XYZ file of C-alpha atoms in Angstrom:
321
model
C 11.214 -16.142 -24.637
C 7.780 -16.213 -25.715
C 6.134 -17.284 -22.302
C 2.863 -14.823 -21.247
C 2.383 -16.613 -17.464
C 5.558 -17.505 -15.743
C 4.845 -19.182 -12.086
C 8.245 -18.960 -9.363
C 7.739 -21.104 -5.939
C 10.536 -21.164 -3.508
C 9.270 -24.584 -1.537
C 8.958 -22.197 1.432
C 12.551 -21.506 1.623
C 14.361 -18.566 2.748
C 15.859 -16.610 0.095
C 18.509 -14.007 1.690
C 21.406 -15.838 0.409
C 20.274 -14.395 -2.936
C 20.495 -10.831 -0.917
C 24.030 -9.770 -2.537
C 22.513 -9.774 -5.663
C 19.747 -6.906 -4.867
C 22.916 -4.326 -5.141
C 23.322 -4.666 -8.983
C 21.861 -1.822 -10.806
C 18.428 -4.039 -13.688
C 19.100 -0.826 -15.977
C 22.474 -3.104 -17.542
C 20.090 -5.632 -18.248
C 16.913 -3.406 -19.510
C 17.025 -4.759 -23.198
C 16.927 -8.562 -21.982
C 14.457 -7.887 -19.461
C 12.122 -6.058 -21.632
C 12.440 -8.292 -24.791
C 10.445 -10.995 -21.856
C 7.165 -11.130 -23.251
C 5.888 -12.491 -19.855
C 2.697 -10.400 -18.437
C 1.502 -12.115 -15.627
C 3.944 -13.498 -13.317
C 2.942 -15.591 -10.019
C 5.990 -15.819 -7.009
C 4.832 -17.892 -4.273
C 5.865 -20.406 -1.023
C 8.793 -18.561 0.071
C 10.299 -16.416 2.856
C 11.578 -13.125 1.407
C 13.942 -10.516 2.631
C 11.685 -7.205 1.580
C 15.035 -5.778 0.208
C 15.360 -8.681 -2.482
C 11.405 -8.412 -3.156
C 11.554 -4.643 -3.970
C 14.553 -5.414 -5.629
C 13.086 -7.890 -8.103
C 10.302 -5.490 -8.253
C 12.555 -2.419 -9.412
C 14.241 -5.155 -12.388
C 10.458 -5.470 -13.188
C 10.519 -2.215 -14.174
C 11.567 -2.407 -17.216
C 9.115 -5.632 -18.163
C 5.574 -6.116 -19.945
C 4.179 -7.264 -17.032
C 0.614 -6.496 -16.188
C -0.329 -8.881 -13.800
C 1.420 -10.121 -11.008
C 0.385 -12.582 -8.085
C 2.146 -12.983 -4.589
C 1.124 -16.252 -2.734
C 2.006 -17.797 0.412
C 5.287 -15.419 0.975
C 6.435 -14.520 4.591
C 8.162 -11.153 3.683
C 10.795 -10.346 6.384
C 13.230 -7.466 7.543
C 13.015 -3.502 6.997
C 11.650 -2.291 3.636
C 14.150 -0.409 1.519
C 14.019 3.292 1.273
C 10.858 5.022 -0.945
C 12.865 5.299 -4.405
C 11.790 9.388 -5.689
C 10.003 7.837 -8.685
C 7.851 4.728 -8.932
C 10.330 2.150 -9.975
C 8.559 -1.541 -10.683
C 6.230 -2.403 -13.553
C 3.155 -0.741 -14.896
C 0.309 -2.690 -13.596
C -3.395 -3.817 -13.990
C -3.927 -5.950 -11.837
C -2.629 -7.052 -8.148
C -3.170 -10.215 -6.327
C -2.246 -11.050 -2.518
C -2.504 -13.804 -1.222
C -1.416 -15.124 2.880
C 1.043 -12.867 2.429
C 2.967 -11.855 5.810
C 4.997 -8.584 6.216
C 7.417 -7.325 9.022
C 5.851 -4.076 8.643
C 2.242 -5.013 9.887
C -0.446 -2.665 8.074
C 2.280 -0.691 6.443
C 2.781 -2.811 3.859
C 0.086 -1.770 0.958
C 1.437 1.868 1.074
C 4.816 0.866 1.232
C 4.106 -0.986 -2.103
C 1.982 1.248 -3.844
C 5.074 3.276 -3.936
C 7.203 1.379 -6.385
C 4.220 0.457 -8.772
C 3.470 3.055 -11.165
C -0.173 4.414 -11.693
C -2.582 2.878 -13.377
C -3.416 -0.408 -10.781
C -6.802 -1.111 -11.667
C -7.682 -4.476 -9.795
C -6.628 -5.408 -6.214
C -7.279 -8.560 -4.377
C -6.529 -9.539 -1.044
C -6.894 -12.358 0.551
C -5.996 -14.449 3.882
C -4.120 -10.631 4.715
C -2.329 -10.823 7.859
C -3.172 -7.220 8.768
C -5.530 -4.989 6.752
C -5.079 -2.043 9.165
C -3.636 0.402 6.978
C -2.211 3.764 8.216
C -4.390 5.799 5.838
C -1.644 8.795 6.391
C 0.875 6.644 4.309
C -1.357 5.478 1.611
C -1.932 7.390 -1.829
C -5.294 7.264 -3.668
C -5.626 4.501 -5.941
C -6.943 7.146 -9.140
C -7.173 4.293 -11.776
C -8.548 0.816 -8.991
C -11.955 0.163 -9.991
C -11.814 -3.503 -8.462
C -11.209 -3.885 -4.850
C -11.480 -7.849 -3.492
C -11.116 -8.130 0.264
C -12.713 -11.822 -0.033
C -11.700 -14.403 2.038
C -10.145 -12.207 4.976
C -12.788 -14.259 7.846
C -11.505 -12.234 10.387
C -11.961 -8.633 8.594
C -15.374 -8.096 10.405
C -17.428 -4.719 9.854
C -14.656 -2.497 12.110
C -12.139 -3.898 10.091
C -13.792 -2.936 6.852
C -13.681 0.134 8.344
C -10.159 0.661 8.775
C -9.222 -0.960 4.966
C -10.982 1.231 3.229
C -9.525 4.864 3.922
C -11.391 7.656 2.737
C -10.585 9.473 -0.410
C -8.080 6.751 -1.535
C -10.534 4.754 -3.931
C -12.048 7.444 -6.154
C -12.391 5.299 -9.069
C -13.985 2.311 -7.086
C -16.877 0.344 -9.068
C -16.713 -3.339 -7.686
C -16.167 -3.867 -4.375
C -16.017 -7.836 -3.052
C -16.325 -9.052 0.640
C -17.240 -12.701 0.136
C -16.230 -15.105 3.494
C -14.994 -11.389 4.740
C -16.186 -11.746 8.284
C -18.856 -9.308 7.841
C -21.797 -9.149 10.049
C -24.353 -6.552 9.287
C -25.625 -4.545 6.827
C -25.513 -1.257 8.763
C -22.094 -1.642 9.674
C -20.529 -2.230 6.043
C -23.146 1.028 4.806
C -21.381 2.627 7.837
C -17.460 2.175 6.206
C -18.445 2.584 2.917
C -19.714 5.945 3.857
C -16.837 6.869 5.815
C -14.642 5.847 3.202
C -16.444 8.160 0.487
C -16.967 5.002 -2.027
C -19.288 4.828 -4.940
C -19.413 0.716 -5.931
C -21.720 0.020 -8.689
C -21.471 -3.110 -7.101
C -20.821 -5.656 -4.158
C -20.701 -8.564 -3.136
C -21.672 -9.716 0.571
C -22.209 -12.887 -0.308
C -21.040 -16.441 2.110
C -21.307 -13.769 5.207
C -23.255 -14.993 8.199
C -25.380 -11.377 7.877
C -27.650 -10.823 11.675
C -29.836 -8.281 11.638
C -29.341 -4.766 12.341
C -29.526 -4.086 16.052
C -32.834 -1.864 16.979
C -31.700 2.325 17.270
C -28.539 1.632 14.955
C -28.063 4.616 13.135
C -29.623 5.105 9.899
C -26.942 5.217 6.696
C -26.955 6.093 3.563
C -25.778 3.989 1.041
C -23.728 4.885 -1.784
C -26.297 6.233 -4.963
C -24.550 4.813 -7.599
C -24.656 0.840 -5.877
C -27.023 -0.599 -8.218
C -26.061 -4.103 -7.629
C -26.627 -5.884 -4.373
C -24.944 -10.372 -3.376
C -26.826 -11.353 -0.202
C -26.807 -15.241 -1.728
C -25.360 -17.611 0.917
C -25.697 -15.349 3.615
C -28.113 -17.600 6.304
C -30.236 -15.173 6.103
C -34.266 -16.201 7.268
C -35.766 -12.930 6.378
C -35.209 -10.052 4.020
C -33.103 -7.878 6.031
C -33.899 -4.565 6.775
C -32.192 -1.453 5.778
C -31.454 -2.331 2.406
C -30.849 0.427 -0.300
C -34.297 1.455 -1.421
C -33.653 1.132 -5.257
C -31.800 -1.771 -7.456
C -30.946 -3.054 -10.409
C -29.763 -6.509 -9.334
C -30.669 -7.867 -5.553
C -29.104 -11.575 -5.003
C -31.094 -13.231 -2.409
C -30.644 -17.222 -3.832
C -29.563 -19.859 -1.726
C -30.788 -18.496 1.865
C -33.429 -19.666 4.341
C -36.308 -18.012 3.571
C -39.401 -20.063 4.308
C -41.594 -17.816 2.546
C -41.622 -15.235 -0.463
C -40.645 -11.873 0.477
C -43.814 -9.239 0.548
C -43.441 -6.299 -2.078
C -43.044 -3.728 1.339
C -39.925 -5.601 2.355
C -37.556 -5.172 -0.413
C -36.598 -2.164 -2.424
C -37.264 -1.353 -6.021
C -35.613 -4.148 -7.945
C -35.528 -4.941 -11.024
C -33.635 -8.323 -11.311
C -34.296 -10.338 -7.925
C -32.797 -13.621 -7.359
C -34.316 -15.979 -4.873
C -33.397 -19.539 -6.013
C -32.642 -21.924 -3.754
C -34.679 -20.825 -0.592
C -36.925 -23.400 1.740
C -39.721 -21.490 0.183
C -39.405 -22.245 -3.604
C -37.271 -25.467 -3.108
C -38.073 -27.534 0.426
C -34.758 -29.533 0.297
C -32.873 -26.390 -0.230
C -31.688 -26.611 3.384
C -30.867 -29.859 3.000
C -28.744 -29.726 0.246
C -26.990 -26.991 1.712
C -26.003 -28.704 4.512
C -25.248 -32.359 2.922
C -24.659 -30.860 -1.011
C -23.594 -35.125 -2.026
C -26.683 -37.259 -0.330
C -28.790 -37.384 -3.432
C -26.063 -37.680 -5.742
C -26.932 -34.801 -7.528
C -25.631 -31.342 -6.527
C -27.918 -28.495 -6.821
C -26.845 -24.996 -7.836
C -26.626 -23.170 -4.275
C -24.635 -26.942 -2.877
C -22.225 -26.060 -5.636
C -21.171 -23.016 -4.768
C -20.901 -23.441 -1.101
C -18.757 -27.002 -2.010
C -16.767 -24.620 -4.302
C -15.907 -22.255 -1.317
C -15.198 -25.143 1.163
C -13.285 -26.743 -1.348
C -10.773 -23.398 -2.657
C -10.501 -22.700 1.311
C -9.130 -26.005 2.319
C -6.941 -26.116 -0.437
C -5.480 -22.958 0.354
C -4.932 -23.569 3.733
C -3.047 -26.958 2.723
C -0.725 -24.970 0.230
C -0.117 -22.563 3.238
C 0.539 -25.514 4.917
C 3.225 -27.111 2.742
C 4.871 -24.197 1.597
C 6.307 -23.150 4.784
C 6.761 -26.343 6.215
């Protein structure tokens, strides 16, 4: 077989009749299953007994695979026990998406156990609980990508209890777009509990207030040198930013004016397209991105978002109907 990308859906079935099958021992077929040149691998629209999941995982094992997606799957029943060894395939890169577990917040560490190390990219999104009991969770050595977009209901306390301290040593990119995030204080406030270092992140298509008067000062993380406010309503420069930057994304906001030199930090790339100030209509646009005709930049972007969200909710939709 000389497929790379290999996409299962199950039409949102239930699988457990395939349950008698999850006793046979992958090692008998280790030679077929790693001559499968197949490295990223996409399951989706399905409910799966977690004994036939980890199961599959464990045959895995012995694959190429790097990459592997899990999309619209209602996972159901007990997890199997914690094998003494990691198991299921080496690799880079871990998607989730509206993914449902019996366990509740269990599930990530329950996971991490059968992958072995070396994860460097994890993405989450539409989670049904991000809650994790930090106790059961291992540090991710190798993540340096952490994506926790498109989790509305996350919020800054949930943030909070995601990112557990000492488990992302490695972290460089962290991405809370449509996250549910609602000040800047409060997501300085986790990443400081949690003991992160992002070079980066990405706060952008959050409805951002400002920080309440006598919030406690924080300290962000010295080595964020890159800063996405873009698409975040915001009408002012908010205060409390991180005093020095490489990269601060303001575009596509409401400011009616250009920000004064006291009000932002020391930047040197600043982004501040599509505000009321520099473009008049930019309101406009944002709000009815087709009546012209011709889409502008920031009407894009927000049509891409509305657009990727609907559909996903419609996939949701059909797969477990």
């Amino acid at each position: 077989m000389v497929a790379v990308e290999v996409e299962i859906r199950g039409g949102g079935r239930s699988l457990e009749q395939f349950l008698k099958g999850t006793d046979t021992d992958p090692k008998q077929y280790a030679d077929t299953i790693k001559a499968l040149r197949v490295r990223r691998l996409k399951l989706g629209a399905a409910q799966v007994p977690a004994q036939l999941l980890f199961a599959v995982l464990r045959a895995l094992g012995y694959s190429r695979l790097k990459e592997l997606t899990l999309e619209d799957l209602e996972v159901t029943g007990p997890t199997p026990p914690t094998p003494l060894e990691a198991a299921g395939p080496a690799l880079t890169s871990l998607s989730l998406r509206n993914v449902s577990w019996a366990t509740g917040g269990a599930w990530l560490g329950e996971l991490q156990q059968w992958f072995k190390p070396g994860l460097k990219e994890l993405n989450v999104a539409r989670a049904h609980s991000l809650a994790f009991p930090c106790a059961g969770l291992s540090a991710f050595e190798a993540l340096t990508t952490l994506d926790l977009s498109n989790n509305p209901g996350l919020g800054d306390s949930g943030l909070m209890a995601a990112l557990c301290p000492h488990k992302f040593p490695a972290l460089q990119y962290l991405a809370l777009r449509n996250a549910g995030m609602e000040t800047l204080s409060g997501v300085c406030a986790a990443l400081e509990a949690a003991r992160v270092q992002p070079r980066s992140l990405d706060l952008s298509h959050n409805s951002l207030r400002a920080t309440a008067p006598g919030a406690t000062r924080c300290v962000w993380p010295r080595a964020l040198s890159s800063l996405n406010l873009s698409f975040a309503g915001l009408e002012q420069v908010p205060k409390g930013l991180p005093p020095k930057l490489s990269a601060l994304d303001l575009s596509c906001n409401k400011l009616s004016r250009k920000p004064r030199r006291d009000e932002l930090p020391e930047v040197n790339d600043l982004t501040l397209d599509g505000n009321p100030f520099l473009d008049p209509g930019a309101l406009q646009h944002q709000d009815a991105p087709m009546i012209s005709g011709v889409v502008p930049a920031c009407a894009r972007s927000a049509l891409t978002m509305g657009v990727s969200g609907t559909l996903a909710l419609l996939q949701g939709a059909r797969g477990f109907a």
